[in-house]
XYZ file of C-alpha atoms in Angstrom:
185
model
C 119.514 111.111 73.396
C 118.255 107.969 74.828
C 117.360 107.671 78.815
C 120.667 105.587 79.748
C 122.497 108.918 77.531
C 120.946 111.033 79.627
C 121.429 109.818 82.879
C 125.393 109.223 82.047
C 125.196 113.256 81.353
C 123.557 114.421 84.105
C 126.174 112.586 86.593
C 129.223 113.528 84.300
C 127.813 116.940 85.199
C 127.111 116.242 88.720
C 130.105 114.769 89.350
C 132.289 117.861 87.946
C 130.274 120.165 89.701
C 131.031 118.376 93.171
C 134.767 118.268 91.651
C 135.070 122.516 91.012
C 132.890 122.750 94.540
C 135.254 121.123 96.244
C 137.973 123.090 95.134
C 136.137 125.431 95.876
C 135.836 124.513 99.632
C 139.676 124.167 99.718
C 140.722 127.332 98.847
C 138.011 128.434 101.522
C 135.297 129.927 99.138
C 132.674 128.017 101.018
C 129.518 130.278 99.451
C 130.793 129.262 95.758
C 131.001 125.447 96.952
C 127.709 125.550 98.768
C 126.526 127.002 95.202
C 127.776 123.653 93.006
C 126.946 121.178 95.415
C 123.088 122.742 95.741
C 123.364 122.627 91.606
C 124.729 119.223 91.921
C 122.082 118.266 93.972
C 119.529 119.402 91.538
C 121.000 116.786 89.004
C 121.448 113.989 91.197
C 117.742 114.306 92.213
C 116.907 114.954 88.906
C 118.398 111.002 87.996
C 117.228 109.735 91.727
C 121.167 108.627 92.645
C 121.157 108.134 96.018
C 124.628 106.981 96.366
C 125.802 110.778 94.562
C 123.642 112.397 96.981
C 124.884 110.921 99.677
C 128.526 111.605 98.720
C 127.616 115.625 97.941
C 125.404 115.775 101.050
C 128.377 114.866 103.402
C 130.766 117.086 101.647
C 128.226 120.075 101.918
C 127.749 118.989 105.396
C 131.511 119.765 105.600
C 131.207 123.124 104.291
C 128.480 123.889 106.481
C 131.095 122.963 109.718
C 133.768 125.246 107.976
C 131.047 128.195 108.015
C 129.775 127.340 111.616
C 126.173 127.000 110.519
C 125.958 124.240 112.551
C 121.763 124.524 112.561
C 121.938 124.260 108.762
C 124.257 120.921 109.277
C 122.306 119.493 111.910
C 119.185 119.531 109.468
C 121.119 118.099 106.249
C 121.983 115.327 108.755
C 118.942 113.838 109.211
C 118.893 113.557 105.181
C 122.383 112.142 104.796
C 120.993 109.736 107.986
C 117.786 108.685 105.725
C 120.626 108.479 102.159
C 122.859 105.891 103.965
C 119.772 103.827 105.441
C 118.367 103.303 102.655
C 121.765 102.654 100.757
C 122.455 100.607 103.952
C 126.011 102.348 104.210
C 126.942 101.573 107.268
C 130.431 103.144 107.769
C 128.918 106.842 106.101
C 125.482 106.442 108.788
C 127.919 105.813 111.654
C 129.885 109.300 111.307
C 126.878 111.196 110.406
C 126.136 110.033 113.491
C 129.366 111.076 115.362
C 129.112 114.270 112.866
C 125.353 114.830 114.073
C 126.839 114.556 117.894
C 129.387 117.090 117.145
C 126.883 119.865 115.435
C 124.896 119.161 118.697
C 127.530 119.777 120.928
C 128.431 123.199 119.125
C 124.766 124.244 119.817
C 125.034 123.565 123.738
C 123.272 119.905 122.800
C 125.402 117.905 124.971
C 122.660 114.932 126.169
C 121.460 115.019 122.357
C 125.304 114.361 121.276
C 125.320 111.774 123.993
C 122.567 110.298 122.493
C 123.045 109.871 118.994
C 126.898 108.627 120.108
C 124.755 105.472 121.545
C 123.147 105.275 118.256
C 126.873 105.265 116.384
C 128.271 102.692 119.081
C 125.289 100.242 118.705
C 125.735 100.469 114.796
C 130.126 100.283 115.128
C 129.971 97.584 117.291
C 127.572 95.443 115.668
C 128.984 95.877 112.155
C 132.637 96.046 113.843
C 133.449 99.245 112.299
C 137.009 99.470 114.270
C 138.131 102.534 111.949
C 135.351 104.855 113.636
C 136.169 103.540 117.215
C 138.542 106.204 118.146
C 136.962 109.003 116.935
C 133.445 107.892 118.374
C 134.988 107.498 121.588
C 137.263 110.738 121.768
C 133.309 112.207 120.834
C 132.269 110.790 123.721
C 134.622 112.504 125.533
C 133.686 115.659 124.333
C 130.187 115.196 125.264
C 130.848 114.097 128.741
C 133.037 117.076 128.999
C 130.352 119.108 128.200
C 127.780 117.672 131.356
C 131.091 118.396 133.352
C 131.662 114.221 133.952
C 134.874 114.475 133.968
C 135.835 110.731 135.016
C 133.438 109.840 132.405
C 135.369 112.120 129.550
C 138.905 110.482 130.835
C 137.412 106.560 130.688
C 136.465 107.371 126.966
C 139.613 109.492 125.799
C 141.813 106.027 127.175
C 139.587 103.977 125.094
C 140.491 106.515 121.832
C 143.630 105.921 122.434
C 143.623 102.376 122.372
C 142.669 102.891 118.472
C 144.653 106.020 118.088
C 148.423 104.856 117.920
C 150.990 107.261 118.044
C 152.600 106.188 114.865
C 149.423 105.986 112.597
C 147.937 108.777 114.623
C 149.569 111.342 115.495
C 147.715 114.253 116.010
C 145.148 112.302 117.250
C 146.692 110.662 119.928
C 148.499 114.002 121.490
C 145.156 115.665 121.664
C 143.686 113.060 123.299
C 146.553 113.399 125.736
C 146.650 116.743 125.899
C 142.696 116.750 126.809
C 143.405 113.947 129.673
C 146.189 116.303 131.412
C 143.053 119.222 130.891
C 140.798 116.734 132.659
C 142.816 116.050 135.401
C 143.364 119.312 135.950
């Protein structure tokens, strides 16, 4: 088997391995996922495919949010951070970002959140990454909930909802209601 024979192998098995671990992580047997996607990992090293890892790494990071081991996802997101760089993904750094901001807020992180939410904003706006605007900005409101700046939390849910139409939506755009009303309240 020649090198170009046995790279194609190793991501045919990579990429099936990421396919049964995701399955996996849908019917909710997160240890079994977290199992193929470190063995995936292995291979995707293994052939130095940055792109792959990036893709497994984010999906992992997924798990890890399911299983609320949100110091075990805050680490892999400094790696998925450094995959994207140097891949220069912009769209996948800016919600690792967001994600990163999140996993800091769920371990009482809330100026740390803040802060890497500047870091996804500078990147969103100057690559005008519109599709992450609401969801960056209903982040920020979680943060600012979190420091108890409440006017601050209500200024950023009404910009989410300038991106979050009710018709395309939905869900989004009720719970950023709904969390205005709370707010207010």
């Amino acid at each position: 088997m020649d090198a170009q024979e046995k790279y194609t192998d190793l991501i045919q098995q990579g990429e099936e391995l990421c396919d049964e671990a995701m399955t996996a992580s849908q019917r909710g047997d997160y240890d079994q996922a977290i199992e193929m996607y470190n063995r995936a990992e292995d291979l995707f090293l293994n052939v130095r495919d940055q792109n792959w890892l990036n893709f497994l790494r984010h999906e992992k990071l997924r798990v890890l949010q399911s299983l609320d081991q949100a110091k075990d996802a805050l680490e892999l997101t400094d790696l998925i951070i450094e995959g994207y760089q140097e891949t220069l993904n912009h769209n996948g750094l800016a919600l690792t970002l967001i994600h990163k901001a999140d996993l800091f807020i769920a371990t009482e992180e809330p100026y740390k959140a803040i802060s890497s939410l500047n870091l996804a904003k500078a990147l969103i706006n100057s690559k005008k990454l519109n599709d992450l605007k609401g969801y960056l900005h209903s982040s920020f409101a979680v943060a600012y909930n979190a420091v108890d700046d409440l006017a601050l939390a209500i200024a950023a849910l009404n910009k989410a909802l300038v991106y979050y139409s009710p018709e395309s939506y939905p869900n989004e755009y009720s719970w950023c209601l709904l969390q205005v009303g709370i707010c207010y309240q």
